């Protein structure tokens, strides 16, 4: 069974090209790019802009030959990058790889609440909960005021065969949140991936599939009634060009599965906030526009919808502009926004300069949320590189989380604090 750390992960993992090397002239990077990030022998991946890097023959490549943009200035030390405060004023500790770590000693949920946000949280997964050093940090509600189960509330985990529901794994995360006093985001109800074949290949007609969707959302959301802050009811409904994803739900029910699932969730738990969650909607473009149009049409039809989740699986050094205005475009439609799956990956191995860039990038994302009142909370897609989904999904990429694999805080931690400051 696929057990990926992220909803987004599955898309890339299912593409055979991901672990292959790109051929000459092919794309090898860029914001939102989920294909190969390394090039065949004799070629190099050259950055051209935040959205496009290309495999060029080694002889014709010029300038930096990575899929990330060149640093804006020559970085001689990490101390000048980022700015805006955020350090705790102590000496810079050394973390794994002999690299400079974070100086801050703040607690992120405490800082987020001081900044007017509802929570700062993290994804987690059942397989990580036997790691006592991991748990010691995860359980600190002043650091993480919210958790999201990375896998154990998805359709394949909760209804592996029709009408047969299993909640053991999901309950473990829900109970952990409860005992830690943390908010819980349910994730997720209707998604084309990690979807059992009895649904995707069942050949059901519209009436039967409607009943299956209603039963699934009612039962899963209802099981956690009173325990969640919010639910990602609809996950990743759009293609990157803003057209509807042609999964079994759309192909059978057209767009009607969206209000169907939202209404079922509202009935099952009137208090939880109902979200639509997607990626590559963090910046202005066709996909963000499509999601805004969906929000408008659901709102005008009176369909229950409370929030939009922007995932934010980003690439360090390739941060698009206009993040705050994009968030504002959603909140002005009468929904709240949450950053739901934040991580910022880099080409391995990390260096002090790459960590400094990543710190700046975390600060950029967090400050965008900070600046918009309706952006209510931030969830990182696990807090430690030890359990990040990135290296197994994007060949040669990783180090995307604010803590390194030995649980030491990276400069990115200071970037988060600075962004909330
Ligand atoms: C699907 O729904 C959309 C919007 O509700 C509608 O415009 C379109 O005609 C529908 N398509 C089909 C094939 O029914």
Coordinates of C-alpha atoms and ligand atoms in Angstrom, one line a residue:
X1 CA 0.0 0.0 0.0
X2 CA 1.2 3.5 -0.8
X3 CA 2.1 5.3 2.4
X4 CA 3.4 8.7 1.4
X5 CA 4.0 11.5 3.7
X6 CA 1.9 13.9 1.8
X7 CA -1.1 14.1 -0.4
X8 CA 0.9 15.9 -2.9
X9 CA 3.6 13.2 -2.8
X10 CA 1.5 10.6 -4.5
X11 CA 1.2 12.6 -7.7
X12 CA 4.9 12.8 -8.2
X13 CA 5.5 9.3 -7.0
X14 CA 3.2 7.9 -9.6
X15 CA 5.0 9.5 -12.4
X16 CA 7.6 7.1 -13.7
X17 CA 9.8 10.0 -14.8
X18 CA 10.3 11.3 -11.3
X19 CA 13.3 9.1 -10.5
X20 CA 14.6 9.1 -14.0
X21 CA 17.0 11.6 -15.4
X22 CA 15.8 14.2 -17.8
X23 CA 17.2 14.2 -21.3
X24 CA 18.9 17.1 -23.0
X25 CA 16.7 20.2 -23.5
X26 CA 14.0 18.8 -21.1
X27 CA 12.7 20.6 -18.0
X28 CA 14.5 19.7 -14.8
X29 CA 13.1 22.2 -12.3
X30 CA 10.9 25.2 -11.6
X31 CA 8.2 26.0 -9.1
X32 CA 5.5 23.3 -9.3
X33 CA 7.7 21.0 -11.4
X34 CA 7.3 17.4 -10.2
X35 CA 9.3 15.7 -12.9
X36 CA 13.0 14.8 -12.9
X37 CA 15.5 17.2 -11.3
X38 CA 18.7 15.6 -12.5
X39 CA 20.0 15.4 -16.1
X40 CA 21.5 12.7 -18.1
X41 CA 25.3 12.4 -18.4
X42 CA 26.9 15.2 -20.4
X43 CA 24.2 17.7 -19.6
X44 CA 23.5 20.0 -16.6
X45 CA 20.4 21.4 -15.1
X46 CA 20.5 25.1 -15.6
X47 CA 18.3 27.6 -13.8
X48 CA 16.5 30.0 -16.1
X49 CA 13.7 31.5 -14.0
X50 CA 11.7 30.5 -10.9
X51 CA 9.4 28.4 -13.1
X52 CA 11.8 26.8 -15.4
X53 CA 15.2 25.0 -15.4
X54 CA 16.4 23.1 -18.4
X55 CA 18.9 20.3 -19.1
X56 CA 21.6 21.8 -21.3
X57 CA 24.7 20.2 -22.8
X58 CA 27.5 20.8 -20.4
X59 CA 29.4 22.6 -23.1
X60 CA 26.7 25.2 -23.7
X61 CA 25.7 25.8 -20.1
X62 CA 26.7 29.1 -18.5
X63 CA 26.5 30.4 -15.0
X64 CA 25.2 28.3 -12.1
X65 CA 24.3 24.8 -13.0
X66 CA 21.6 24.0 -10.5
X67 CA 17.9 24.0 -10.6
X68 CA 17.8 26.8 -8.1
X69 CA 18.4 30.4 -9.0
X70 CA 21.8 32.0 -8.2
X71 CA 22.0 33.7 -4.8
X72 CA 21.2 37.3 -5.0
X73 CA 24.6 38.2 -3.7
X74 CA 27.7 36.2 -2.9
X75 CA 27.0 34.7 0.5
X76 CA 30.1 34.8 2.7
X77 CA 28.2 34.0 5.9
X78 CA 24.7 33.2 6.8
X79 CA 24.3 35.9 9.4
X80 CA 23.3 38.7 7.0
X81 CA 20.5 36.8 5.2
X82 CA 16.9 36.9 6.3
X83 CA 16.9 39.9 8.5
X84 CA 13.9 41.0 10.4
X85 CA 15.1 39.7 13.7
X86 CA 14.0 36.3 15.0
X87 CA 17.2 35.2 16.6
X88 CA 17.3 34.6 20.3
X89 CA 20.5 36.5 20.6
X90 CA 22.6 33.5 21.6
X91 CA 25.6 32.1 19.9
X92 CA 25.0 30.3 16.7
X93 CA 24.9 26.5 17.4
X94 CA 26.4 24.0 15.0
X95 CA 24.0 21.4 13.7
X96 CA 24.5 18.3 11.5
X97 CA 26.9 18.7 8.7
X98 CA 28.9 21.2 10.7
X99 CA 26.4 23.9 9.5
X100 CA 25.2 26.9 11.5
X101 CA 21.8 26.3 13.2
X102 CA 19.1 28.5 14.5
X103 CA 19.7 30.9 17.4
X104 CA 16.0 31.2 18.4
X105 CA 14.6 29.5 21.5
X106 CA 11.0 30.6 21.0
X107 CA 8.0 28.2 20.8
X108 CA 6.3 28.5 17.5
X109 CA 2.7 28.1 18.5
X110 CA 3.2 30.7 21.2
X111 CA 4.7 33.1 18.8
X112 CA 2.0 32.4 16.2
X113 CA -0.8 33.1 18.8
X114 CA 0.9 36.3 19.8
X115 CA 0.8 37.3 16.1
X116 CA -3.0 36.7 16.1
X117 CA -3.0 33.3 14.4
X118 CA -5.0 30.3 15.6
X119 CA -2.1 27.8 15.6
X120 CA 1.3 26.8 14.3
X121 CA 1.2 23.1 13.6
X122 CA 2.8 20.1 11.9
X123 CA 1.9 17.0 10.0
X124 CA 2.8 13.7 11.7
X125 CA 2.3 10.0 10.9
X126 CA 1.6 6.9 12.9
X127 CA 5.0 5.2 12.1
X128 CA 6.8 8.1 13.7
X129 CA 5.1 7.9 17.1
X130 CA 7.3 5.1 18.4
X131 CA 10.3 7.5 18.2
X132 CA 10.6 8.9 21.7
X133 CA 12.9 11.8 20.8
X134 CA 10.5 12.8 18.0
X135 CA 7.5 12.5 20.3
X136 CA 9.1 14.6 23.0
X137 CA 9.2 17.6 20.6
X138 CA 5.9 16.8 18.8
X139 CA 4.0 16.7 22.1
X140 CA 5.0 20.2 23.1
X141 CA 1.8 22.1 22.5
X142 CA 3.6 25.5 22.8
X143 CA 5.7 24.5 19.8
X144 CA 2.9 22.8 17.8
X145 CA -0.6 23.8 18.6
X146 CA -2.1 21.7 15.8
X147 CA -1.4 18.4 14.1
X148 CA -2.5 16.8 10.8
X149 CA -2.4 13.0 10.2
X150 CA -0.3 12.6 7.0
X151 CA -1.9 9.4 5.9
X152 CA -4.2 7.7 8.4
X153 CA -7.5 9.5 7.7
X154 CA -7.2 9.1 3.9
X155 CA -9.7 6.9 2.0
X156 CA -7.4 3.9 1.7
X157 CA -6.8 3.9 5.4
X158 CA -10.4 4.5 6.5
X159 CA -12.6 2.6 4.1
X160 CA -10.3 0.0 2.4
X161 CA -13.4 -2.0 1.2
X162 CA -16.9 -0.7 0.7
X163 CA -18.7 -0.1 3.9
X164 CA -15.8 -1.4 6.0
X165 CA -14.4 1.4 8.1
X166 CA -11.2 1.3 10.2
X167 CA -10.2 4.2 12.5
X168 CA -7.5 2.6 14.6
X169 CA -4.6 4.6 13.1
X170 CA -6.6 7.8 12.7
X171 CA -7.8 7.5 16.3
X172 CA -4.1 7.3 17.5
X173 CA -3.4 10.7 16.0
X174 CA -6.7 12.2 17.2
X175 CA -6.1 10.9 20.7
X176 CA -2.6 12.3 20.6
X177 CA -3.9 15.8 19.7
X178 CA -6.4 15.5 22.5
X179 CA -3.9 14.6 25.1
X180 CA -1.5 17.3 24.0
X181 CA -4.2 20.0 23.8
X182 CA -3.6 20.4 20.1
X183 CA -6.0 21.2 17.4
X184 CA -6.6 18.5 14.7
X185 CA -7.0 19.0 11.0
X186 CA -8.8 16.1 9.3
X187 CA -7.1 15.0 6.1
X188 CA -8.8 14.1 3.8
X189 CA -12.2 13.1 2.6
X190 CA -12.4 13.1 -1.2
X191 CA -9.2 12.8 -3.2
X192 CA -8.2 11.0 -6.4
X193 CA -5.1 9.5 -4.8
X194 CA -4.6 6.9 -2.1
X195 CA -8.1 5.9 -3.2
X196 CA -8.9 2.2 -3.1
X197 CA -9.5 0.6 -6.4
X198 CA -12.9 -0.5 -5.4
X199 CA -13.8 3.2 -5.7
X200 CA -11.6 4.3 -8.6
X201 CA -12.3 1.2 -10.7
X202 CA -15.7 0.2 -9.5
X203 CA -17.6 1.3 -12.6
X204 CA -20.3 2.8 -10.5
X205 CA -23.1 4.9 -12.0
X206 CA -23.7 8.5 -10.7
X207 CA -26.4 7.5 -8.2
X208 CA -24.2 4.8 -6.6
X209 CA -21.0 6.9 -6.6
X210 CA -23.0 9.8 -5.0
X211 CA -24.1 7.4 -2.3
X212 CA -20.5 6.1 -1.8
X213 CA -19.1 9.7 -1.5
X214 CA -21.9 10.7 1.0
X215 CA -21.4 7.6 3.1
X216 CA -17.6 8.0 3.2
X217 CA -17.6 11.7 4.2
X218 CA -20.5 11.3 6.6
X219 CA -18.9 8.3 8.3
X220 CA -15.3 9.6 8.5
X221 CA -16.1 13.2 9.5
X222 CA -18.8 12.0 11.8
X223 CA -16.5 9.6 13.5
X224 CA -14.3 12.6 14.5
X225 CA -17.2 14.8 15.3
X226 CA -16.2 17.4 17.9
X227 CA -12.5 16.5 17.7
X228 CA -11.4 18.4 14.6
X229 CA -10.8 22.1 14.0
X230 CA -11.2 21.6 10.3
X231 CA -11.4 19.0 7.5
X232 CA -9.8 19.0 4.1
X233 CA -13.1 17.7 2.6
X234 CA -12.0 18.1 -1.0
X235 CA -8.3 17.6 -1.8
X236 CA -6.6 18.6 -5.1
X237 CA -9.6 18.9 -7.5
X238 CA -7.7 20.8 -10.2
X239 CA -5.0 20.2 -12.8
X240 CA -2.2 22.7 -12.9
X241 CA -3.8 24.6 -15.9
X242 CA -7.0 25.2 -13.8
X243 CA -9.1 22.5 -15.5
X244 CA -10.9 19.9 -13.4
X245 CA -8.9 16.8 -12.6
X246 CA -10.6 14.0 -14.5
X247 CA -10.7 11.5 -11.7
X248 CA -13.5 9.0 -11.0
X249 CA -15.5 11.6 -9.1
X250 CA -15.4 14.2 -11.8
X251 CA -15.8 11.7 -14.6
X252 CA -18.9 10.2 -13.0
X253 CA -20.5 13.2 -11.2
X254 CA -19.1 16.3 -13.0
X255 CA -18.5 19.0 -10.3
X256 CA -21.5 17.9 -8.2
X257 CA -19.3 15.7 -6.0
X258 CA -17.9 18.9 -4.4
X259 CA -21.1 20.2 -2.9
X260 CA -22.2 16.6 -2.2
X261 CA -19.1 16.0 0.0
X262 CA -19.3 19.4 1.7
X263 CA -22.9 19.0 2.6
X264 CA -22.3 15.5 3.9
X265 CA -19.4 16.8 6.1
X266 CA -21.5 19.7 7.4
X267 CA -24.3 17.4 8.4
X268 CA -21.9 14.9 10.1
X269 CA -20.1 17.6 12.1
X270 CA -21.7 21.1 12.0
X271 CA -18.9 22.6 14.0
X272 CA -15.8 21.6 12.0
X273 CA -14.5 24.0 9.3
X274 CA -14.8 22.6 5.8
X275 CA -11.9 23.2 3.5
X276 CA -10.8 22.7 -0.1
X277 CA -7.0 22.0 -0.2
X278 CA -4.7 22.2 -3.2
X279 CA -1.2 23.0 -4.4
X280 CA 0.2 25.4 -7.0
X281 CA -2.5 27.8 -5.9
X282 CA -0.1 29.7 -3.6
X283 CA 0.5 32.3 -6.3
X284 CA -1.6 34.0 -8.9
X285 CA -2.2 31.9 -12.0
X286 CA -4.8 29.7 -13.8
X287 CA -5.0 27.2 -10.9
X288 CA -5.5 29.8 -8.2
X289 CA -8.1 31.5 -10.4
X290 CA -9.9 28.2 -10.9
X291 CA -10.0 27.7 -7.1
X292 CA -11.3 31.2 -6.5
X293 CA -14.0 30.7 -9.1
X294 CA -15.0 27.5 -7.4
X295 CA -15.2 29.2 -4.0
X296 CA -17.4 31.9 -5.6
X297 CA -19.8 29.5 -7.2
X298 CA -20.1 27.4 -4.0
X299 CA -20.7 30.5 -1.9
X300 CA -23.3 31.8 -4.3
X301 CA -25.1 28.5 -4.3
X302 CA -25.1 28.5 -0.5
X303 CA -22.9 25.4 -0.2
X304 CA -21.1 25.2 3.1
X305 CA -17.4 26.1 2.8
X306 CA -15.3 27.7 5.4
X307 CA -11.7 27.7 4.2
X308 CA -9.2 27.1 1.5
X309 CA -5.9 25.2 2.2
X310 CA -2.9 26.4 0.3
X311 CA -0.3 23.6 0.6
X312 CA 3.0 25.4 0.0
X313 CA 5.4 22.6 -1.0
X314 CA 8.0 25.1 -2.3
X315 CA 11.5 25.2 -3.7
X316 CA 14.1 27.2 -1.9
X317 CA 15.4 30.1 -4.0
X318 CA 12.4 29.9 -6.4
X319 CA 9.7 31.7 -4.3
X320 CA 7.1 33.3 -6.4
X321 CA 6.0 36.9 -5.7
X322 CA 2.6 38.1 -4.6
X323 CA 2.0 35.5 -1.9
X324 CA 0.1 37.9 0.4
X325 CA -2.2 39.3 -2.4
X326 CA -3.0 35.7 -3.5
X327 CA -4.0 34.8 0.1
X328 CA -6.0 38.1 0.2
X329 CA -7.8 37.1 -3.1
X330 CA -9.2 34.1 -1.2
X331 CA -10.1 35.7 2.1
X332 CA -11.9 38.5 0.2
X333 CA -14.3 35.8 -1.0
X334 CA -15.4 35.1 2.5
X335 CA -13.3 32.1 3.4
X336 CA -10.4 31.7 5.8
X337 CA -7.1 30.5 4.5
X338 CA -4.6 28.1 6.1
X339 CA -1.1 27.1 5.0
X340 CA -1.6 23.4 5.2
X341 CA 1.6 21.5 4.1
X342 CA 4.5 23.9 4.1
X343 CA 8.0 22.7 3.3
X344 CA 10.8 24.3 1.3
X345 CA 13.1 21.9 -0.4
X346 CA 16.6 22.3 -1.8
X347 CA 19.1 20.4 -3.9
X348 CA 21.2 18.2 -1.6
X349 CA 23.6 18.4 0.1
X350 CA 22.7 21.5 2.2
X351 CA 25.3 24.2 2.7
X352 CA 25.3 27.3 5.0
X353 CA 24.3 29.4 2.0
X354 CA 21.4 27.2 1.1
X355 CA 20.2 27.2 4.7
X356 CA 20.4 31.0 4.7
X357 CA 18.3 31.1 1.5
X358 CA 15.8 28.7 3.0
X359 CA 15.5 30.8 6.1
X360 CA 14.6 33.8 3.9
X361 CA 12.1 31.7 2.0
X362 CA 10.4 30.5 5.2
X363 CA 10.2 34.0 6.4
X364 CA 8.7 35.1 3.1
X365 CA 5.9 32.5 3.3
X366 CA 5.2 33.0 7.0
X367 CA 5.1 36.8 6.7
X368 CA 2.6 36.6 3.8
X369 CA 0.3 34.7 6.1
X370 CA 1.0 37.0 9.0
X371 CA 0.1 40.1 6.9
X372 CA -3.4 38.8 6.1
X373 CA -5.9 38.6 9.0
X374 CA -7.9 35.8 7.4
X375 CA -4.8 33.5 7.1
X376 CA -5.5 31.7 10.3
X377 CA -2.7 29.1 10.8
X378 CA 0.3 27.4 9.4
X379 CA 1.1 23.7 9.2
X380 CA 4.5 22.4 8.2
X381 CA 4.6 19.0 6.4
X382 CA 6.5 17.4 9.3
X383 CA 9.0 19.4 11.3
X384 CA 12.1 17.2 10.9
X385 CA 14.0 16.2 7.8
X386 CA 14.2 12.7 9.3
X387 CA 10.6 12.1 8.3
X388 CA 10.2 14.4 5.3
X389 CA 8.5 13.0 2.2
X390 CA 10.7 15.1 -0.1
X391 CA 13.9 12.9 -0.6
X392 CA 11.9 9.8 -1.6
X393 CA 9.8 11.8 -4.0
X394 CA 12.1 14.4 -5.6
X395 CA 15.4 12.8 -6.6
X396 CA 18.4 14.7 -5.1
X397 CA 16.2 17.1 -3.2
X398 CA 15.5 17.4 0.6
X399 CA 16.4 19.2 3.8
X400 CA 12.9 20.9 3.4
X401 CA 11.9 21.1 7.1
X402 CA 12.9 23.6 9.9
X403 CA 14.6 20.9 12.0
X404 CA 17.4 18.7 10.7
X405 CA 17.3 14.9 10.8
X406 CA 18.9 14.9 14.2
X407 CA 16.2 17.2 15.6
X408 CA 18.4 20.3 15.7
X409 CA 16.8 23.6 14.6
X410 CA 18.0 25.0 11.3
X411 CA 18.1 28.7 10.3
X412 CA 14.7 28.2 8.8
X413 CA 13.3 28.1 12.4
X414 CA 14.6 31.7 12.9
X415 CA 13.0 32.6 9.5
X416 CA 9.6 31.3 10.8
X417 CA 9.9 33.4 14.0
X418 CA 11.0 36.4 12.0
X419 CA 8.0 36.0 9.7
X420 CA 5.6 36.0 12.6
X421 CA 7.3 39.0 14.3
Ligands
LIG1 C1 -20.6 20.0 -15.7 O1 -20.9 21.0 -14.8 C2 -20.7 22.3 -15.3 C3 -20.9 23.3 -14.2 O2 -21.8 22.9 -13.3 C4 -21.6 22.5 -16.5 O3 -21.4 23.8 -17.0 C5 -21.3 21.5 -17.5 O4 -22.2 21.6 -18.6 C6 -21.4 20.1 -16.9 N1 -20.9 19.1 -17.9 C7 -21.6 18.1 -18.3 C8 -21.0 17.2 -19.3 O5 -22.7 17.8 -17.8

